[in-house]
């Protein structure tokens, strides 16, 4: 397990953690995916330092970007077109994009907007993104 994954923290109270039987699944070098406490929401964390200003970082379930310093947004990797995996970063007409592996739709990493189809719908945003210390916490 990486040190980043070992640094993952539960956002739940001890009581809700015990009730919800949260499970830790460390699956990336810099992030950890945590089952949320007693709800269907999942919480993932990544070190803010992994996300470049003006760029993005791809996690297990999320594409996390930092449009301006200290501002973070996250979008699901599940493509709205046909549930392909949005798993690459690139550029399209001067904008940084996330690219779906299945049919090649390209999405603006800062807004989630579709820039190139076949998808007609943008990426789904996370329910919340919060900075906690040196970590970015994504709930969705
Ligand atoms: S599933 Fe992503 S573009 Fe078709």
Short mmCIF file of C-alpha atoms and ligand atoms in Angstrom, two decimals:
data_model
loop_
_atom_site.label_atom_id
_atom_site.label_comp_id
_atom_site.label_asym_id
_atom_site.label_seq_id
_atom_site.Cartn_x
_atom_site.Cartn_y
_atom_site.Cartn_z
CA UNK A 1 0.00 0.00 0.00
CA UNK A 2 1.36 3.44 -0.85
CA UNK A 3 1.93 6.06 1.80
CA UNK A 4 -0.83 8.16 0.23
CA UNK A 5 -3.22 5.28 0.57
CA UNK A 6 -2.07 4.69 4.13
CA UNK A 7 -2.77 8.34 4.84
CA UNK A 8 -6.39 7.95 3.81
CA UNK A 9 -8.71 9.01 6.57
CA UNK A 10 -12.26 8.11 7.37
CA UNK A 11 -14.61 11.03 7.30
CA UNK A 12 -17.12 9.23 9.48
CA UNK A 13 -17.58 9.35 13.18
CA UNK A 14 -16.42 6.26 15.00
CA UNK A 15 -20.02 5.30 15.73
CA UNK A 16 -21.19 5.53 12.12
CA UNK A 17 -18.03 3.80 11.01
CA UNK A 18 -18.80 0.84 13.24
CA UNK A 19 -22.45 0.80 12.15
CA UNK A 20 -21.68 1.07 8.51
CA UNK A 21 -18.83 -1.42 8.55
CA UNK A 22 -16.85 0.79 6.22
CA UNK A 23 -14.33 -0.96 4.07
CA UNK A 24 -11.05 0.50 2.93
CA UNK A 25 -9.98 -0.27 -0.58
CA UNK A 26 -6.68 1.26 -1.53
CA UNK A 27 -6.38 0.94 -5.26
CA UNK A 28 -4.26 3.75 -6.60
CA UNK A 29 -0.87 5.05 -5.75
CA UNK A 30 -2.20 8.32 -4.48
CA UNK A 31 -5.77 7.72 -3.57
CA UNK A 32 -7.94 5.54 -1.49
CA UNK A 33 -11.56 4.70 -1.91
CA UNK A 34 -13.64 4.43 1.20
CA UNK A 35 -17.14 3.16 1.59
CA UNK A 36 -19.17 5.86 3.27
CA UNK A 37 -20.73 5.38 6.61
CA UNK A 38 -24.22 3.99 6.57
CA UNK A 39 -25.14 5.50 3.21
CA UNK A 40 -24.72 4.60 -0.42
CA UNK A 41 -22.32 7.49 -0.97
CA UNK A 42 -18.68 6.66 -1.30
CA UNK A 43 -15.89 8.93 -0.21
CA UNK A 44 -12.55 9.00 -1.97
CA UNK A 45 -9.49 10.98 -1.05
CA UNK A 46 -6.44 12.05 -2.96
CA UNK A 47 -3.51 14.22 -1.98
CA UNK A 48 -4.08 17.74 -3.34
CA UNK A 49 -0.45 17.76 -4.46
CA UNK A 50 -1.28 15.04 -7.02
CA UNK A 51 -3.64 17.38 -8.91
CA UNK A 52 -1.85 19.97 -11.04
CA UNK A 53 -3.23 23.51 -11.26
CA UNK A 54 -4.96 23.69 -14.64
CA UNK A 55 -4.79 19.92 -14.95
CA UNK A 56 -6.42 16.77 -13.67
CA UNK A 57 -5.73 13.51 -11.93
CA UNK A 58 -7.50 10.24 -12.71
CA UNK A 59 -8.58 8.15 -9.75
CA UNK A 60 -10.46 4.87 -9.57
CA UNK A 61 -13.90 6.44 -9.98
CA UNK A 62 -13.16 10.12 -10.49
CA UNK A 63 -11.42 12.66 -12.62
CA UNK A 64 -10.36 15.42 -10.25
CA UNK A 65 -9.20 18.74 -11.64
CA UNK A 66 -7.90 21.98 -10.20
CA UNK A 67 -9.02 24.79 -12.56
CA UNK A 68 -7.41 27.45 -10.37
CA UNK A 69 -5.14 27.06 -7.39
CA UNK A 70 -7.08 25.66 -4.45
CA UNK A 71 -10.32 25.08 -6.42
CA UNK A 72 -11.13 21.43 -7.08
CA UNK A 73 -13.88 19.73 -9.07
CA UNK A 74 -14.53 16.04 -9.68
CA UNK A 75 -16.42 14.09 -12.31
CA UNK A 76 -17.38 10.46 -12.64
CA UNK A 77 -15.27 8.31 -14.95
CA UNK A 78 -18.45 6.62 -16.22
CA UNK A 79 -19.17 8.07 -19.63
CA UNK A 80 -22.73 9.40 -20.05
CA UNK A 81 -22.85 8.09 -23.64
CA UNK A 82 -22.67 4.33 -23.10
CA UNK A 83 -20.93 3.90 -19.76
CA UNK A 84 -17.44 3.67 -21.22
CA UNK A 85 -14.43 4.44 -19.07
CA UNK A 86 -13.19 8.01 -19.24
CA UNK A 87 -9.59 7.15 -18.55
CA UNK A 88 -7.26 9.44 -20.49
CA UNK A 89 -6.30 13.09 -20.45
CA UNK A 90 -5.48 15.13 -23.52
CA UNK A 91 -6.14 18.42 -25.33
CA UNK A 92 -8.90 19.44 -27.72
CA UNK A 93 -8.93 22.84 -29.39
CA UNK A 94 -6.63 24.25 -26.73
CA UNK A 95 -8.61 22.93 -23.78
CA UNK A 96 -7.56 20.13 -21.47
CA UNK A 97 -9.93 17.22 -21.80
CA UNK A 98 -10.77 13.83 -20.38
CA UNK A 99 -11.29 11.20 -23.07
CA UNK A 100 -13.59 8.18 -23.08
CA UNK A 101 -11.85 4.97 -24.15
CA UNK A 102 -14.99 3.45 -25.68
CA UNK A 103 -15.95 5.92 -28.44
CA UNK A 104 -13.65 8.87 -27.88
CA UNK A 105 -15.91 11.57 -26.46
CA UNK A 106 -13.91 14.44 -25.00
CA UNK A 107 -14.94 16.42 -21.94
CA UNK A 108 -13.68 19.70 -20.49
CA UNK A 109 -11.87 18.77 -17.27
CA UNK A 110 -12.90 21.98 -15.52
CA UNK A 111 -16.64 21.97 -16.28
CA UNK A 112 -17.39 18.41 -17.39
CA UNK A 113 -18.96 19.80 -20.58
CA UNK A 114 -18.78 17.58 -23.65
CA UNK A 115 -16.54 19.16 -26.30
CA UNK A 116 -16.51 16.33 -28.82
CA UNK A 117 -19.05 13.50 -29.19
CA UNK A 118 -20.60 11.12 -29.68
CA UNK A 119 -21.73 11.92 -26.15
CA UNK A 120 -24.23 14.76 -26.03
CA UNK A 121 -24.12 14.99 -22.26
CA UNK A 122 -21.32 16.15 -20.01
CA UNK A 123 -19.64 14.17 -17.30
CA UNK A 124 -21.52 13.70 -14.03
CA UNK A 125 -20.17 15.77 -11.19
CA UNK A 126 -19.46 14.47 -7.70
CA UNK A 127 -21.95 15.34 -4.95
CA UNK A 128 -19.27 17.27 -3.13
CA UNK A 129 -15.58 18.04 -3.25
CA UNK A 130 -13.86 19.40 -0.16
CA UNK A 131 -10.31 20.16 0.85
CA UNK A 132 -9.37 18.61 4.19
CA UNK A 133 -5.85 19.44 5.16
CA UNK A 134 -3.63 18.29 2.33
CA UNK A 135 -6.30 15.94 0.97
CA UNK A 136 -9.14 16.45 -1.48
CA UNK A 137 -12.22 14.49 -0.47
CA UNK A 138 -14.75 13.51 -3.11
CA UNK A 139 -18.23 12.27 -2.20
CA UNK A 140 -20.54 10.69 -4.69
S1 LIG B 1 -19.21 5.36 -24.09
FE1 LIG B 1 -18.01 7.12 -23.95
S2 LIG B 1 -18.10 7.98 -25.92
FE2 LIG B 1 -19.37 6.23 -26.05
#
